[in-house]
Structure formats: structure tokens, C-alpha cells
Amino acid sequence: KTLSVVIFLATPLHEYFVHFIGGFDTTIARNIANAHLLFNLISAAVFFPFIKPAARFIEKLFPKDPKEDFTAEYLNLNNYQSTALAISYAHREIMRCADIVLSMIVDSVKLFDHVDPAMIESIKDRDNKVDYLYRETKMFLLDHANKSNTAVHQNIMSMIMFLSDLERAADSIDINLITLAIKKNSLKLEFSHEGWEEINSIPAQVVRVSSMAIHAYNNKEMSEECILLKRELAKTEISLREHHIERLNRGLRESINTSSIHLDLLSEYKRIASLLCSHAYNIRPS
């Protein structure tokens, strides 16, 4: 508006404008109102093509914190009168949460090759997002659980339990895995070549099990396959422990130095998979 006034007064436009407004056969008060309306319309029309560049300029002057943009996309406690619709939208938030946890699992193993502060910050930020979705979605579901019948109430409780498992898995990555990675880096330890190859293979298997667990949450017919994959992972974890102990018996220095980190890492990945698969035992077909 300031720029419009400056342009208007610095050019002959104001003379033509006054002459045009004076041409209306009406009262002075009406002419003033017409002048305000017409001036604002002309200003809006002139600056309309420049809205996007101006918006970018304003955003550079006042940048937003990316964390402030994250929110629950589908939840609104006041708008969903239908419990079925509310549960459907809560389900979509749970799937958002699951996708975030999967991305954390994929990236977590990178920390044991090289501790990247930016990656640690990214994982912690994603854990905060999971915590936020867990809190908001749980409160949303509980609000509708209090208004629903017994069958729907049980379904909502199952959703909350799965959401809780997702949140605990994210915490395991954020707290336990990052702590192990920082410890390894601080002590300047390196896994043996064999040990690192084995560790590097685990997250992919955990992601496979976790993905199947999420599919099983959407389709209980897949719960048996989820449980089978989880059992295979448990066997793999035992096998990798035995391989590690064999290297210890051979006196391999890298294995001896990283033994506690190595074994704790295997345990954490197994625990993460177990958390995400726990619901499959309750929903598998009888």
C-alpha cells in the first residue's frame, strides 16, 4: 500500500484520478468512499502479478522454522461427528508415523559407519515428529473411544497400542542406537570387516519385517507372514551373535574392542522389529 501511494503521488496519475472521481455527481463523502475503493482495486490489480516474488521476499525476511510446519494433517477433534470417519483419518496419521519410523531404521545404520551430526539431528527431529503424532493421535482416538460402543472401543485401543509400539521403536533408535554410535565414535573403534558386513545387513531385514508388520496392521491375513519373518530375523540375530563369539575366540582385536557395542546393536534391532510385530499375534486369523 505504501508503494502504491508513492507511485500514485509521484506521477501525474493522481491528477487524472481526482478528475475522474470528481466526475461523479454525488456528495463529497460518497466521492471519498469511491476514491478509497477504486484506489485499492487499482493497487490490487497492478501488484497481483508480483504476489509470488513478494511472498518469497517476505519469507526470506522472516524465515520459518521447518519444525513449525509439521502437524497432524487429518485430525480435528471438533469436525468428525462420525466415529468411523474419525478412525479412518486417525489410521492415516498412524501410517504417516510408521513411514517416519521406517526411514529412521534405514538411516540409523549409517551412523555406525560415520557419525554425521546432521544425520543425528535429522533422526532426533523425526523422533520428535513421531512423539508429536503419537500424542495428538492418541488424544484424538481417546476422545472418540469415550463415545463409542464396545467393539469400536476395542478397535481404538488396538490402534493406540500399535501407535505406542511405533513411538517406542522410534525412541529406541533416537536414544539407544544413537548412544551406541556416539560411543563407538568417541572411543575411535572400528568393527571387523566381517562384523561390519553382518551389522550392515541387519537394518534391511528389520525394514523388511517392519514393512510386513505395517501391511499386516492393514490386512490381518498377512499377520502370519509377518510373524514368520520376525522369527527368521530372530534366528539371524542368534546366528550373528554366534559368528561374533567365534571371532572373539579367534582373538580378533576389532571384535574384542567393539564386542559390547556389536551385541547391543543386534539386540536393539531385534527389539525394534519385535515392537512393530507385536500386534500381529493379536490379529492373526484363528
PDB file of C-alpha atoms in Angstrom:
ATOM      1  CA  LYS A   1       0.000   0.000   0.000  1.00  0.00           C
ATOM      2  CA  THR A   2       2.866   2.360   0.808  1.00  0.00           C
ATOM      3  CA  LEU A   3       4.431   1.693  -2.588  1.00  0.00           C
ATOM      4  CA  SER A   4       1.071   2.285  -4.287  1.00  0.00           C
ATOM      5  CA  VAL A   5       0.703   5.677  -2.612  1.00  0.00           C
ATOM      6  CA  VAL A   6       4.288   6.678  -3.520  1.00  0.00           C
ATOM      7  CA  ILE A   7       3.767   5.762  -7.189  1.00  0.00           C
ATOM      8  CA  PHE A   8       0.398   7.452  -7.220  1.00  0.00           C
ATOM      9  CA  LEU A   9       1.668  10.768  -5.796  1.00  0.00           C
ATOM     10  CA  ALA A  10       4.988  10.813  -7.699  1.00  0.00           C
ATOM     11  CA  THR A  11       3.312  10.628 -11.096  1.00  0.00           C
ATOM     12  CA  PRO A  12       0.555  12.595 -12.863  1.00  0.00           C
ATOM     13  CA  LEU A  13      -1.819   9.708 -12.165  1.00  0.00           C
ATOM     14  CA  HIS A  14      -3.305  11.442  -9.132  1.00  0.00           C
ATOM     15  CA  GLU A  15      -4.481  14.380 -11.246  1.00  0.00           C
ATOM     16  CA  TYR A  16      -6.379  12.110 -13.639  1.00  0.00           C
ATOM     17  CA  PHE A  17      -7.700  10.139 -10.673  1.00  0.00           C
ATOM     18  CA  VAL A  18      -9.058  13.252  -8.910  1.00  0.00           C
ATOM     19  CA  HIS A  19     -10.614  14.472 -12.118  1.00  0.00           C
ATOM     20  CA  PHE A  20     -12.261  11.095 -12.703  1.00  0.00           C
ATOM     21  CA  ILE A  21     -13.661  10.872  -9.159  1.00  0.00           C
ATOM     22  CA  GLY A  22     -14.947  14.461  -9.374  1.00  0.00           C
ATOM     23  CA  GLY A  23     -16.950  13.493 -12.423  1.00  0.00           C
ATOM     24  CA  PHE A  24     -19.423  11.557 -10.271  1.00  0.00           C
ATOM     25  CA  ASP A  25     -22.474  13.647  -9.452  1.00  0.00           C
ATOM     26  CA  THR A  26     -22.695  12.791  -5.762  1.00  0.00           C
ATOM     27  CA  THR A  27     -21.744  14.033  -2.291  1.00  0.00           C
ATOM     28  CA  ILE A  28     -18.191  14.651  -1.075  1.00  0.00           C
ATOM     29  CA  ALA A  29     -18.492  11.736   1.387  1.00  0.00           C
ATOM     30  CA  ARG A  30     -19.549   9.409  -1.438  1.00  0.00           C
ATOM     31  CA  ASN A  31     -16.652  10.616  -3.607  1.00  0.00           C
ATOM     32  CA  ILE A  32     -14.172   9.870  -0.797  1.00  0.00           C
ATOM     33  CA  ALA A  33     -15.606   6.359  -0.406  1.00  0.00           C
ATOM     34  CA  ASN A  34     -15.432   5.807  -4.177  1.00  0.00           C
ATOM     35  CA  ALA A  35     -11.823   7.048  -4.237  1.00  0.00           C
ATOM     36  CA  HIS A  36     -10.778   4.606  -1.498  1.00  0.00           C
ATOM     37  CA  LEU A  37     -12.490   1.694  -3.237  1.00  0.00           C
ATOM     38  CA  LEU A  38     -11.119   2.478  -6.704  1.00  0.00           C
ATOM     39  CA  PHE A  39      -7.597   3.153  -5.418  1.00  0.00           C
ATOM     40  CA  ASN A  40      -7.461  -0.198  -3.612  1.00  0.00           C
ATOM     41  CA  LEU A  41      -8.835  -2.065  -6.639  1.00  0.00           C
ATOM     42  CA  ILE A  42      -6.260  -0.481  -8.968  1.00  0.00           C
ATOM     43  CA  SER A  43      -3.424  -1.188  -6.500  1.00  0.00           C
ATOM     44  CA  ALA A  44      -4.503  -4.823  -6.181  1.00  0.00           C
ATOM     45  CA  ALA A  45      -4.710  -5.241  -9.958  1.00  0.00           C
ATOM     46  CA  VAL A  46      -1.269  -3.685 -10.513  1.00  0.00           C
ATOM     47  CA  PHE A  47       0.506  -5.758  -7.855  1.00  0.00           C
ATOM     48  CA  PHE A  48      -1.339  -9.036  -8.414  1.00  0.00           C
ATOM     49  CA  PRO A  49       1.309 -10.426 -10.854  1.00  0.00           C
ATOM     50  CA  PHE A  50       4.005  -9.783  -8.232  1.00  0.00           C
ATOM     51  CA  ILE A  51       2.407 -11.736  -5.370  1.00  0.00           C
ATOM     52  CA  LYS A  52       4.736 -14.773  -5.588  1.00  0.00           C
ATOM     53  CA  PRO A  53       8.007 -12.792  -5.768  1.00  0.00           C
ATOM     54  CA  ALA A  54       6.798 -10.615  -2.895  1.00  0.00           C
ATOM     55  CA  ALA A  55       5.899 -13.710  -0.851  1.00  0.00           C
ATOM     56  CA  ARG A  56       9.385 -15.145  -1.413  1.00  0.00           C
ATOM     57  CA  PHE A  57      10.903 -11.834  -0.340  1.00  0.00           C
ATOM     58  CA  ILE A  58       8.830 -11.788   2.854  1.00  0.00           C
ATOM     59  CA  GLU A  59       9.783 -15.407   3.615  1.00  0.00           C
ATOM     60  CA  LYS A  60      13.467 -14.500   3.294  1.00  0.00           C
ATOM     61  CA  LEU A  61      12.995 -11.593   5.670  1.00  0.00           C
ATOM     62  CA  PHE A  62      11.133 -13.747   8.188  1.00  0.00           C
ATOM     63  CA  PRO A  63      12.156 -17.400   7.632  1.00  0.00           C
ATOM     64  CA  LYS A  64      10.034 -20.042   9.336  1.00  0.00           C
ATOM     65  CA  ASP A  65      11.414 -22.848  11.442  1.00  0.00           C
ATOM     66  CA  PRO A  66      10.779 -26.070   9.420  1.00  0.00           C
ATOM     67  CA  LYS A  67       9.759 -27.822  12.654  1.00  0.00           C
ATOM     68  CA  GLU A  68       6.837 -25.417  12.986  1.00  0.00           C
ATOM     69  CA  ASP A  69       5.373 -26.657   9.697  1.00  0.00           C
ATOM     70  CA  PHE A  70       4.925 -30.221  10.895  1.00  0.00           C
ATOM     71  CA  THR A  71       1.473 -31.003  12.222  1.00  0.00           C
ATOM     72  CA  ALA A  72      -1.191 -33.681  12.201  1.00  0.00           C
ATOM     73  CA  GLU A  73      -2.775 -33.393   8.762  1.00  0.00           C
ATOM     74  CA  TYR A  74      -6.012 -35.286   9.294  1.00  0.00           C
ATOM     75  CA  LEU A  75      -7.047 -34.746  12.898  1.00  0.00           C
ATOM     76  CA  ASN A  76      -9.639 -32.293  14.094  1.00  0.00           C
ATOM     77  CA  LEU A  77     -11.427 -33.063  17.343  1.00  0.00           C
ATOM     78  CA  ASN A  78     -14.378 -30.824  16.506  1.00  0.00           C
ATOM     79  CA  ASN A  79     -15.276 -31.721  12.935  1.00  0.00           C
ATOM     80  CA  TYR A  80     -15.637 -35.504  12.757  1.00  0.00           C
ATOM     81  CA  GLN A  81     -19.080 -36.381  14.028  1.00  0.00           C
ATOM     82  CA  SER A  82     -18.818 -39.896  12.547  1.00  0.00           C
ATOM     83  CA  THR A  83     -16.611 -42.189  14.644  1.00  0.00           C
ATOM     84  CA  ALA A  84     -15.909 -44.365  11.595  1.00  0.00           C
ATOM     85  CA  LEU A  85     -14.613 -41.353   9.646  1.00  0.00           C
ATOM     86  CA  ALA A  86     -12.563 -40.205  12.623  1.00  0.00           C
ATOM     87  CA  ILE A  87     -10.932 -43.629  12.952  1.00  0.00           C
ATOM     88  CA  SER A  88     -10.179 -43.656   9.230  1.00  0.00           C
ATOM     89  CA  TYR A  89      -8.316 -40.347   9.462  1.00  0.00           C
ATOM     90  CA  ALA A  90      -6.508 -41.415  12.625  1.00  0.00           C
ATOM     91  CA  HIS A  91      -5.377 -44.502  10.710  1.00  0.00           C
ATOM     92  CA  ARG A  92      -3.797 -42.231   8.085  1.00  0.00           C
ATOM     93  CA  GLU A  93      -1.825 -40.420  10.790  1.00  0.00           C
ATOM     94  CA  ILE A  94      -0.630 -43.766  12.154  1.00  0.00           C
ATOM     95  CA  MET A  95       0.626 -44.671   8.665  1.00  0.00           C
ATOM     96  CA  ARG A  96       2.499 -41.360   8.500  1.00  0.00           C
ATOM     97  CA  CYS A  97       4.086 -42.250  11.814  1.00  0.00           C
ATOM     98  CA  ALA A  98       5.032 -45.724  10.523  1.00  0.00           C
ATOM     99  CA  ASP A  99       6.711 -44.264   7.426  1.00  0.00           C
ATOM    100  CA  ILE A 100       8.822 -41.974   9.609  1.00  0.00           C
ATOM    101  CA  VAL A 101       9.938 -44.883  11.803  1.00  0.00           C
ATOM    102  CA  LEU A 102      10.923 -46.914   8.723  1.00  0.00           C
ATOM    103  CA  SER A 103      13.063 -44.035   7.447  1.00  0.00           C
ATOM    104  CA  MET A 104      14.757 -43.837  10.864  1.00  0.00           C
ATOM    105  CA  ILE A 105      15.621 -47.555  10.727  1.00  0.00           C
ATOM    106  CA  VAL A 106      17.126 -47.165   7.236  1.00  0.00           C
ATOM    107  CA  ASP A 107      19.299 -44.208   8.243  1.00  0.00           C
ATOM    108  CA  SER A 108      20.343 -45.478  11.664  1.00  0.00           C
ATOM    109  CA  VAL A 109      22.984 -47.913  10.412  1.00  0.00           C
ATOM    110  CA  LYS A 110      24.791 -45.064   8.597  1.00  0.00           C
ATOM    111  CA  LEU A 111      25.762 -43.649  11.982  1.00  0.00           C
ATOM    112  CA  PHE A 112      27.969 -46.655  12.672  1.00  0.00           C
ATOM    113  CA  ASP A 113      29.974 -46.088   9.518  1.00  0.00           C
ATOM    114  CA  HIS A 114      30.395 -42.356  10.085  1.00  0.00           C
ATOM    115  CA  VAL A 115      28.811 -40.206  12.813  1.00  0.00           C
ATOM    116  CA  ASP A 116      27.249 -37.309  10.954  1.00  0.00           C
ATOM    117  CA  PRO A 117      25.862 -34.579  13.274  1.00  0.00           C
ATOM    118  CA  ALA A 118      23.345 -33.614  10.590  1.00  0.00           C
ATOM    119  CA  MET A 119      22.079 -37.193  10.416  1.00  0.00           C
ATOM    120  CA  ILE A 120      21.805 -37.376  14.210  1.00  0.00           C
ATOM    121  CA  GLU A 121      19.822 -34.136  14.185  1.00  0.00           C
ATOM    122  CA  SER A 122      17.588 -35.480  11.411  1.00  0.00           C
ATOM    123  CA  ILE A 123      16.855 -38.695  13.321  1.00  0.00           C
ATOM    124  CA  LYS A 124      16.118 -36.750  16.505  1.00  0.00           C
ATOM    125  CA  ASP A 125      13.817 -34.417  14.585  1.00  0.00           C
ATOM    126  CA  ARG A 126      11.943 -37.408  13.146  1.00  0.00           C
ATOM    127  CA  ASP A 127      11.636 -38.903  16.623  1.00  0.00           C
ATOM    128  CA  ASN A 128      10.085 -35.621  17.801  1.00  0.00           C
ATOM    129  CA  LYS A 129       7.606 -35.846  14.926  1.00  0.00           C
ATOM    130  CA  VAL A 130       6.705 -39.404  15.917  1.00  0.00           C
ATOM    131  CA  ASP A 131       6.243 -38.257  19.527  1.00  0.00           C
ATOM    132  CA  TYR A 132       4.001 -35.426  18.336  1.00  0.00           C
ATOM    133  CA  LEU A 133       1.848 -37.691  16.139  1.00  0.00           C
ATOM    134  CA  TYR A 134       1.640 -40.257  18.934  1.00  0.00           C
ATOM    135  CA  ARG A 135       0.424 -37.682  21.433  1.00  0.00           C
ATOM    136  CA  GLU A 136      -2.068 -35.955  19.129  1.00  0.00           C
ATOM    137  CA  THR A 137      -3.467 -39.134  17.571  1.00  0.00           C
ATOM    138  CA  LYS A 138      -3.808 -40.884  20.916  1.00  0.00           C
ATOM    139  CA  MET A 139      -5.783 -37.977  22.400  1.00  0.00           C
ATOM    140  CA  PHE A 140      -7.906 -37.821  19.252  1.00  0.00           C
ATOM    141  CA  LEU A 141      -8.723 -41.539  19.449  1.00  0.00           C
ATOM    142  CA  LEU A 142      -9.411 -41.482  23.178  1.00  0.00           C
ATOM    143  CA  ASP A 143     -11.887 -38.671  22.666  1.00  0.00           C
ATOM    144  CA  HIS A 144     -13.853 -40.858  20.238  1.00  0.00           C
ATOM    145  CA  ALA A 145     -13.369 -44.028  22.283  1.00  0.00           C
ATOM    146  CA  ASN A 146     -15.382 -42.470  25.095  1.00  0.00           C
ATOM    147  CA  LYS A 147     -18.325 -42.009  22.725  1.00  0.00           C
ATOM    148  CA  SER A 148     -18.264 -45.410  21.002  1.00  0.00           C
ATOM    149  CA  ASN A 149     -19.630 -48.876  21.617  1.00  0.00           C
ATOM    150  CA  THR A 150     -17.571 -51.785  22.969  1.00  0.00           C
ATOM    151  CA  ALA A 151     -16.421 -53.185  19.598  1.00  0.00           C
ATOM    152  CA  VAL A 152     -15.268 -49.797  18.324  1.00  0.00           C
ATOM    153  CA  HIS A 153     -13.649 -49.066  21.678  1.00  0.00           C
ATOM    154  CA  GLN A 154     -11.564 -52.251  21.390  1.00  0.00           C
ATOM    155  CA  ASN A 155     -10.512 -51.318  17.853  1.00  0.00           C
ATOM    156  CA  ILE A 156      -9.414 -47.879  19.038  1.00  0.00           C
ATOM    157  CA  MET A 157      -7.407 -49.411  21.886  1.00  0.00           C
ATOM    158  CA  SER A 158      -5.648 -51.676  19.360  1.00  0.00           C
ATOM    159  CA  MET A 159      -4.783 -48.646  17.244  1.00  0.00           C
ATOM    160  CA  ILE A 160      -3.351 -46.874  20.264  1.00  0.00           C
ATOM    161  CA  MET A 161      -1.257 -49.916  21.185  1.00  0.00           C
ATOM    162  CA  PHE A 162       0.229 -50.113  17.676  1.00  0.00           C
ATOM    163  CA  LEU A 163       0.904 -46.373  17.742  1.00  0.00           C
ATOM    164  CA  SER A 164       2.589 -46.815  21.120  1.00  0.00           C
ATOM    165  CA  ASP A 165       4.840 -49.531  19.679  1.00  0.00           C
ATOM    166  CA  LEU A 166       5.829 -47.206  16.827  1.00  0.00           C
ATOM    167  CA  GLU A 167       6.707 -44.487  19.314  1.00  0.00           C
ATOM    168  CA  ARG A 168       8.797 -46.874  21.423  1.00  0.00           C
ATOM    169  CA  ALA A 169      10.645 -48.114  18.321  1.00  0.00           C
ATOM    170  CA  ALA A 170      11.462 -44.518  17.367  1.00  0.00           C
ATOM    171  CA  ASP A 171      12.724 -43.858  20.898  1.00  0.00           C
ATOM    172  CA  SER A 172      14.931 -46.946  20.697  1.00  0.00           C
ATOM    173  CA  ILE A 173      16.582 -45.535  17.575  1.00  0.00           C
ATOM    174  CA  ASP A 174      16.832 -41.990  18.919  1.00  0.00           C
ATOM    175  CA  ILE A 175      18.140 -42.898  22.366  1.00  0.00           C
ATOM    176  CA  ASN A 176      19.819 -46.303  22.254  1.00  0.00           C
ATOM    177  CA  LEU A 177      21.197 -46.569  18.720  1.00  0.00           C
ATOM    178  CA  ILE A 178      22.472 -43.001  18.616  1.00  0.00           C
ATOM    179  CA  THR A 179      24.125 -43.501  22.020  1.00  0.00           C
ATOM    180  CA  LEU A 180      25.897 -46.620  20.739  1.00  0.00           C
ATOM    181  CA  ALA A 181      27.036 -44.795  17.583  1.00  0.00           C
ATOM    182  CA  ILE A 182      28.405 -41.854  19.584  1.00  0.00           C
ATOM    183  CA  LYS A 183      30.178 -44.241  21.956  1.00  0.00           C
ATOM    184  CA  LYS A 184      31.819 -46.076  19.048  1.00  0.00           C
ATOM    185  CA  ASN A 185      32.920 -42.791  17.514  1.00  0.00           C
ATOM    186  CA  SER A 186      34.197 -41.322  20.802  1.00  0.00           C
ATOM    187  CA  LEU A 187      36.315 -44.405  21.526  1.00  0.00           C
ATOM    188  CA  LYS A 188      37.518 -44.435  17.888  1.00  0.00           C
ATOM    189  CA  LEU A 189      36.536 -48.081  17.487  1.00  0.00           C
ATOM    190  CA  GLU A 190      36.100 -49.964  14.227  1.00  0.00           C
ATOM    191  CA  PHE A 191      34.143 -53.147  13.593  1.00  0.00           C
ATOM    192  CA  SER A 192      35.914 -56.039  11.980  1.00  0.00           C
ATOM    193  CA  HIS A 193      35.270 -56.385   8.249  1.00  0.00           C
ATOM    194  CA  GLU A 194      33.083 -59.449   8.813  1.00  0.00           C
ATOM    195  CA  GLY A 195      31.292 -57.830  11.744  1.00  0.00           C
ATOM    196  CA  TRP A 196      30.502 -54.663   9.810  1.00  0.00           C
ATOM    197  CA  GLU A 197      29.108 -56.620   6.856  1.00  0.00           C
ATOM    198  CA  GLU A 198      26.822 -58.519   9.232  1.00  0.00           C
ATOM    199  CA  ILE A 199      25.672 -55.375  11.040  1.00  0.00           C
ATOM    200  CA  ASN A 200      25.121 -53.594   7.743  1.00  0.00           C
ATOM    201  CA  SER A 201      22.773 -56.384   6.612  1.00  0.00           C
ATOM    202  CA  ILE A 202      20.536 -56.254   9.691  1.00  0.00           C
ATOM    203  CA  PRO A 203      18.638 -52.968   9.098  1.00  0.00           C
ATOM    204  CA  ALA A 204      17.466 -54.125   5.661  1.00  0.00           C
ATOM    205  CA  GLN A 205      15.990 -57.241   7.253  1.00  0.00           C
ATOM    206  CA  VAL A 206      14.465 -55.172  10.059  1.00  0.00           C
ATOM    207  CA  VAL A 207      12.907 -52.845   7.464  1.00  0.00           C
ATOM    208  CA  ARG A 208      11.504 -55.874   5.637  1.00  0.00           C
ATOM    209  CA  VAL A 209       9.975 -57.241   8.846  1.00  0.00           C
ATOM    210  CA  SER A 210       8.693 -53.802   9.870  1.00  0.00           C
ATOM    211  CA  SER A 211       7.151 -53.162   6.457  1.00  0.00           C
ATOM    212  CA  MET A 212       5.373 -56.501   6.627  1.00  0.00           C
ATOM    213  CA  ALA A 213       4.186 -55.634  10.153  1.00  0.00           C
ATOM    214  CA  ILE A 214       2.673 -52.409   8.836  1.00  0.00           C
ATOM    215  CA  HIS A 215       0.980 -54.265   5.980  1.00  0.00           C
ATOM    216  CA  ALA A 216      -0.309 -56.806   8.499  1.00  0.00           C
ATOM    217  CA  TYR A 217      -1.768 -53.961  10.533  1.00  0.00           C
ATOM    218  CA  ASN A 218      -3.785 -53.009   7.436  1.00  0.00           C
ATOM    219  CA  ASN A 219      -4.549 -56.608   6.459  1.00  0.00           C
ATOM    220  CA  LYS A 220      -4.671 -59.252   9.179  1.00  0.00           C
ATOM    221  CA  GLU A 221      -4.310 -62.011   6.551  1.00  0.00           C
ATOM    222  CA  MET A 222      -0.623 -61.040   6.346  1.00  0.00           C
ATOM    223  CA  SER A 223      -0.025 -61.391  10.082  1.00  0.00           C
ATOM    224  CA  GLU A 224       1.235 -64.983   9.802  1.00  0.00           C
ATOM    225  CA  GLU A 225       3.849 -63.963   7.236  1.00  0.00           C
ATOM    226  CA  CYS A 226       4.855 -61.089   9.489  1.00  0.00           C
ATOM    227  CA  ILE A 227       5.401 -63.484  12.400  1.00  0.00           C
ATOM    228  CA  LEU A 228       7.426 -65.856  10.190  1.00  0.00           C
ATOM    229  CA  LEU A 229       9.690 -63.009   9.045  1.00  0.00           C
ATOM    230  CA  LYS A 230      10.160 -61.920  12.640  1.00  0.00           C
ATOM    231  CA  ARG A 231      11.184 -65.464  13.616  1.00  0.00           C
ATOM    232  CA  GLU A 232      13.662 -65.549  10.725  1.00  0.00           C
ATOM    233  CA  LEU A 233      15.138 -62.301  11.993  1.00  0.00           C
ATOM    234  CA  ALA A 234      15.455 -63.786  15.479  1.00  0.00           C
ATOM    235  CA  LYS A 235      17.339 -66.769  14.017  1.00  0.00           C
ATOM    236  CA  THR A 236      19.586 -64.403  12.056  1.00  0.00           C
ATOM    237  CA  GLU A 237      20.324 -62.422  15.203  1.00  0.00           C
ATOM    238  CA  ILE A 238      21.315 -65.606  17.056  1.00  0.00           C
ATOM    239  CA  SER A 239      23.497 -66.681  14.129  1.00  0.00           C
ATOM    240  CA  LEU A 240      25.251 -63.307  14.011  1.00  0.00           C
ATOM    241  CA  ARG A 241      25.879 -63.467  17.752  1.00  0.00           C
ATOM    242  CA  GLU A 242      27.494 -66.878  17.292  1.00  0.00           C
ATOM    243  CA  HIS A 243      29.662 -65.533  14.451  1.00  0.00           C
ATOM    244  CA  HIS A 244      30.748 -62.665  16.673  1.00  0.00           C
ATOM    245  CA  ILE A 245      31.659 -65.051  19.513  1.00  0.00           C
ATOM    246  CA  GLU A 246      33.668 -67.140  17.053  1.00  0.00           C
ATOM    247  CA  ARG A 247      35.682 -64.038  16.144  1.00  0.00           C
ATOM    248  CA  LEU A 248      36.223 -63.340  19.840  1.00  0.00           C
ATOM    249  CA  ASN A 249      37.533 -66.880  20.284  1.00  0.00           C
ATOM    250  CA  ARG A 250      39.920 -66.273  17.395  1.00  0.00           C
ATOM    251  CA  GLY A 251      41.206 -63.230  19.270  1.00  0.00           C
ATOM    252  CA  LEU A 252      40.252 -60.740  16.545  1.00  0.00           C
ATOM    253  CA  ARG A 253      41.186 -57.380  18.056  1.00  0.00           C
ATOM    254  CA  GLU A 254      38.427 -55.303  16.382  1.00  0.00           C
ATOM    255  CA  SER A 255      35.771 -57.776  17.556  1.00  0.00           C
ATOM    256  CA  ILE A 256      37.102 -57.713  21.127  1.00  0.00           C
ATOM    257  CA  ASN A 257      37.118 -53.897  21.221  1.00  0.00           C
ATOM    258  CA  THR A 258      33.607 -53.498  19.795  1.00  0.00           C
ATOM    259  CA  SER A 259      32.000 -56.539  21.422  1.00  0.00           C
ATOM    260  CA  SER A 260      29.557 -54.767  23.748  1.00  0.00           C
ATOM    261  CA  ILE A 261      28.509 -52.281  21.053  1.00  0.00           C
ATOM    262  CA  HIS A 262      28.135 -55.060  18.481  1.00  0.00           C
ATOM    263  CA  LEU A 263      25.925 -57.248  20.689  1.00  0.00           C
ATOM    264  CA  ASP A 264      23.845 -54.310  21.967  1.00  0.00           C
ATOM    265  CA  LEU A 265      23.282 -53.204  18.392  1.00  0.00           C
ATOM    266  CA  LEU A 266      21.950 -56.622  17.383  1.00  0.00           C
ATOM    267  CA  SER A 267      19.668 -56.624  20.432  1.00  0.00           C
ATOM    268  CA  GLU A 268      18.260 -53.177  19.652  1.00  0.00           C
ATOM    269  CA  TYR A 269      17.411 -54.020  16.054  1.00  0.00           C
ATOM    270  CA  LYS A 270      15.745 -57.248  17.180  1.00  0.00           C
ATOM    271  CA  ARG A 271      13.772 -55.294  19.794  1.00  0.00           C
ATOM    272  CA  ILE A 272      12.624 -52.729  17.212  1.00  0.00           C
ATOM    273  CA  ALA A 273      11.314 -55.493  14.941  1.00  0.00           C
ATOM    274  CA  SER A 274       9.604 -57.192  17.885  1.00  0.00           C
ATOM    275  CA  LEU A 275       7.839 -53.972  18.854  1.00  0.00           C
ATOM    276  CA  LEU A 276       6.443 -53.448  15.374  1.00  0.00           C
ATOM    277  CA  CYS A 277       5.335 -57.079  15.072  1.00  0.00           C
ATOM    278  CA  SER A 278       3.688 -57.421  18.482  1.00  0.00           C
ATOM    279  CA  HIS A 279       0.215 -56.572  17.147  1.00  0.00           C
ATOM    280  CA  ALA A 280       0.393 -59.401  14.594  1.00  0.00           C
ATOM    281  CA  TYR A 281      -0.042 -62.028  17.310  1.00  0.00           C
ATOM    282  CA  ASN A 282      -3.380 -60.495  18.314  1.00  0.00           C
ATOM    283  CA  ILE A 283      -4.861 -60.051  14.847  1.00  0.00           C
ATOM    284  CA  ARG A 284      -3.773 -63.249  13.061  1.00  0.00           C
ATOM    285  CA  PRO A 285      -6.676 -65.367  11.836  1.00  0.00           C
ATOM    286  CA  SER A 286      -7.709 -68.152  14.205  1.00  0.00           C
TER     287      SER A 286
END
